[in-house]
């Protein structure tokens, strides 16, 4: 069995591609596009949580704290949006961009 490893940067880019597909679907079928929009963040969250639990020593490191804060804000924003407290779709995309900049600039 061939296993390939995706980098954090590639995961974020694939999440962005899923968001573009969700935007097109949302244009034609709003409810389907909305579900795909929130499901497109699932691979990003799974890989981030996997790396956090895999690298427990680095979880509390000062350099990685920025990415952890971004992840926490994204999770809170999605939970609040699903429960209906507010609608912040742009904030999720903006936070994904911030995480991408942290990854590409080796700030983490």
mmCIF file of C-alpha atoms in Angstrom:
data_model
loop_
_atom_site.group_PDB
_atom_site.id
_atom_site.type_symbol
_atom_site.label_atom_id
_atom_site.label_comp_id
_atom_site.label_asym_id
_atom_site.label_seq_id
_atom_site.Cartn_x
_atom_site.Cartn_y
_atom_site.Cartn_z
ATOM 1 C CA UNK A 1 0.000 0.000 0.000
ATOM 2 C CA UNK A 2 1.401 3.356 -1.031
ATOM 3 C CA UNK A 3 1.114 6.109 1.563
ATOM 4 C CA UNK A 4 1.680 9.716 0.768
ATOM 5 C CA UNK A 5 2.113 12.533 3.205
ATOM 6 C CA UNK A 6 0.475 15.883 2.694
ATOM 7 C CA UNK A 7 2.079 18.943 4.194
ATOM 8 C CA UNK A 8 0.182 21.509 6.257
ATOM 9 C CA UNK A 9 0.442 23.969 3.386
ATOM 10 C CA UNK A 10 -1.120 21.516 0.923
ATOM 11 C CA UNK A 11 -3.973 20.750 3.328
ATOM 12 C CA UNK A 12 -4.769 24.457 3.588
ATOM 13 C CA UNK A 13 -4.659 24.828 -0.198
ATOM 14 C CA UNK A 14 -7.001 21.844 -0.651
ATOM 15 C CA UNK A 15 -9.343 23.350 1.926
ATOM 16 C CA UNK A 16 -9.323 26.567 -0.096
ATOM 17 C CA UNK A 17 -10.154 24.594 -3.243
ATOM 18 C CA UNK A 18 -13.048 22.921 -1.429
ATOM 19 C CA UNK A 19 -14.257 26.369 -0.389
ATOM 20 C CA UNK A 20 -14.272 27.518 -4.014
ATOM 21 C CA UNK A 21 -16.339 24.457 -4.984
ATOM 22 C CA UNK A 22 -18.671 25.157 -2.059
ATOM 23 C CA UNK A 23 -19.075 28.748 -3.263
ATOM 24 C CA UNK A 24 -20.070 27.590 -6.734
ATOM 25 C CA UNK A 25 -22.503 25.069 -5.262
ATOM 26 C CA UNK A 26 -23.889 27.730 -2.959
ATOM 27 C CA UNK A 27 -24.587 29.918 -5.972
ATOM 28 C CA UNK A 28 -26.782 27.233 -7.566
ATOM 29 C CA UNK A 29 -28.162 25.408 -4.503
ATOM 30 C CA UNK A 30 -27.787 27.445 -1.334
ATOM 31 C CA UNK A 31 -28.480 24.748 1.256
ATOM 32 C CA UNK A 32 -26.193 22.184 -0.393
ATOM 33 C CA UNK A 33 -23.430 24.752 -0.785
ATOM 34 C CA UNK A 34 -23.755 25.762 2.855
ATOM 35 C CA UNK A 35 -23.309 22.177 4.047
ATOM 36 C CA UNK A 36 -20.336 21.658 1.722
ATOM 37 C CA UNK A 37 -18.846 24.946 2.957
ATOM 38 C CA UNK A 38 -18.713 23.756 6.555
ATOM 39 C CA UNK A 39 -17.680 20.223 5.611
ATOM 40 C CA UNK A 40 -14.753 21.599 3.606
ATOM 41 C CA UNK A 41 -13.059 22.590 6.883
ATOM 42 C CA UNK A 42 -13.185 19.014 8.160
ATOM 43 C CA UNK A 43 -9.865 17.813 6.602
ATOM 44 C CA UNK A 44 -8.123 20.906 7.960
ATOM 45 C CA UNK A 45 -9.448 20.338 11.485
ATOM 46 C CA UNK A 46 -8.656 16.636 11.436
ATOM 47 C CA UNK A 47 -5.050 17.164 10.372
ATOM 48 C CA UNK A 48 -4.509 19.992 12.867
ATOM 49 C CA UNK A 49 -5.953 17.975 15.738
ATOM 50 C CA UNK A 50 -3.930 14.958 14.633
ATOM 51 C CA UNK A 51 -0.705 16.949 14.685
ATOM 52 C CA UNK A 52 -1.584 18.486 18.055
ATOM 53 C CA UNK A 53 -2.164 15.121 19.674
ATOM 54 C CA UNK A 54 0.827 13.589 17.902
ATOM 55 C CA UNK A 55 3.189 16.321 19.065
ATOM 56 C CA UNK A 56 2.071 16.899 22.652
ATOM 57 C CA UNK A 57 5.420 18.417 23.621
ATOM 58 C CA UNK A 58 5.122 21.111 20.993
ATOM 59 C CA UNK A 59 1.476 21.818 21.768
ATOM 60 C CA UNK A 60 2.362 24.260 24.518
ATOM 61 C CA UNK A 61 5.362 25.711 22.710
ATOM 62 C CA UNK A 62 5.364 29.456 22.295
ATOM 63 C CA UNK A 63 5.964 29.340 18.561
ATOM 64 C CA UNK A 64 3.018 27.059 17.874
ATOM 65 C CA UNK A 65 0.627 29.041 20.065
ATOM 66 C CA UNK A 66 -0.475 31.342 17.227
ATOM 67 C CA UNK A 67 -1.717 28.457 15.127
ATOM 68 C CA UNK A 68 -3.486 26.966 18.132
ATOM 69 C CA UNK A 69 -5.260 30.258 18.791
ATOM 70 C CA UNK A 70 -6.383 30.441 15.161
ATOM 71 C CA UNK A 71 -7.671 26.856 15.353
ATOM 72 C CA UNK A 72 -9.580 27.570 18.566
ATOM 73 C CA UNK A 73 -11.199 30.704 17.111
ATOM 74 C CA UNK A 74 -12.194 28.768 13.984
ATOM 75 C CA UNK A 75 -13.806 26.015 16.048
ATOM 76 C CA UNK A 76 -15.702 28.523 18.201
ATOM 77 C CA UNK A 77 -16.843 30.428 15.117
ATOM 78 C CA UNK A 78 -18.158 27.280 13.424
ATOM 79 C CA UNK A 79 -19.962 26.190 16.588
ATOM 80 C CA UNK A 80 -21.573 29.612 17.009
ATOM 81 C CA UNK A 81 -22.564 29.727 13.339
ATOM 82 C CA UNK A 82 -24.125 26.256 13.396
ATOM 83 C CA UNK A 83 -26.085 27.072 16.560
ATOM 84 C CA UNK A 84 -27.338 30.262 14.923
ATOM 85 C CA UNK A 85 -25.743 32.881 17.150
ATOM 86 C CA UNK A 86 -24.029 34.663 14.259
ATOM 87 C CA UNK A 87 -23.075 34.205 10.630
ATOM 88 C CA UNK A 88 -19.349 34.629 10.073
ATOM 89 C CA UNK A 89 -18.397 32.846 6.876
ATOM 90 C CA UNK A 90 -15.842 35.464 5.886
ATOM 91 C CA UNK A 91 -14.160 35.232 9.293
ATOM 92 C CA UNK A 92 -13.510 31.520 8.710
ATOM 93 C CA UNK A 93 -11.890 32.206 5.349
ATOM 94 C CA UNK A 94 -9.871 35.054 6.867
ATOM 95 C CA UNK A 95 -8.627 32.796 9.687
ATOM 96 C CA UNK A 96 -7.680 30.137 7.135
ATOM 97 C CA UNK A 97 -5.621 32.790 5.330
ATOM 98 C CA UNK A 98 -3.910 33.743 8.586
ATOM 99 C CA UNK A 99 -3.031 30.108 9.249
ATOM 100 C CA UNK A 100 -1.674 29.785 5.713
ATOM 101 C CA UNK A 101 0.529 32.831 6.247
ATOM 102 C CA UNK A 102 1.808 31.404 9.516
ATOM 103 C CA UNK A 103 2.679 28.129 7.763
ATOM 104 C CA UNK A 104 4.361 29.696 4.740
ATOM 105 C CA UNK A 105 6.395 32.181 6.776
ATOM 106 C CA UNK A 106 7.534 29.440 9.157
ATOM 107 C CA UNK A 107 6.121 31.431 12.047
ATOM 108 C CA UNK A 108 4.812 28.316 13.804
#
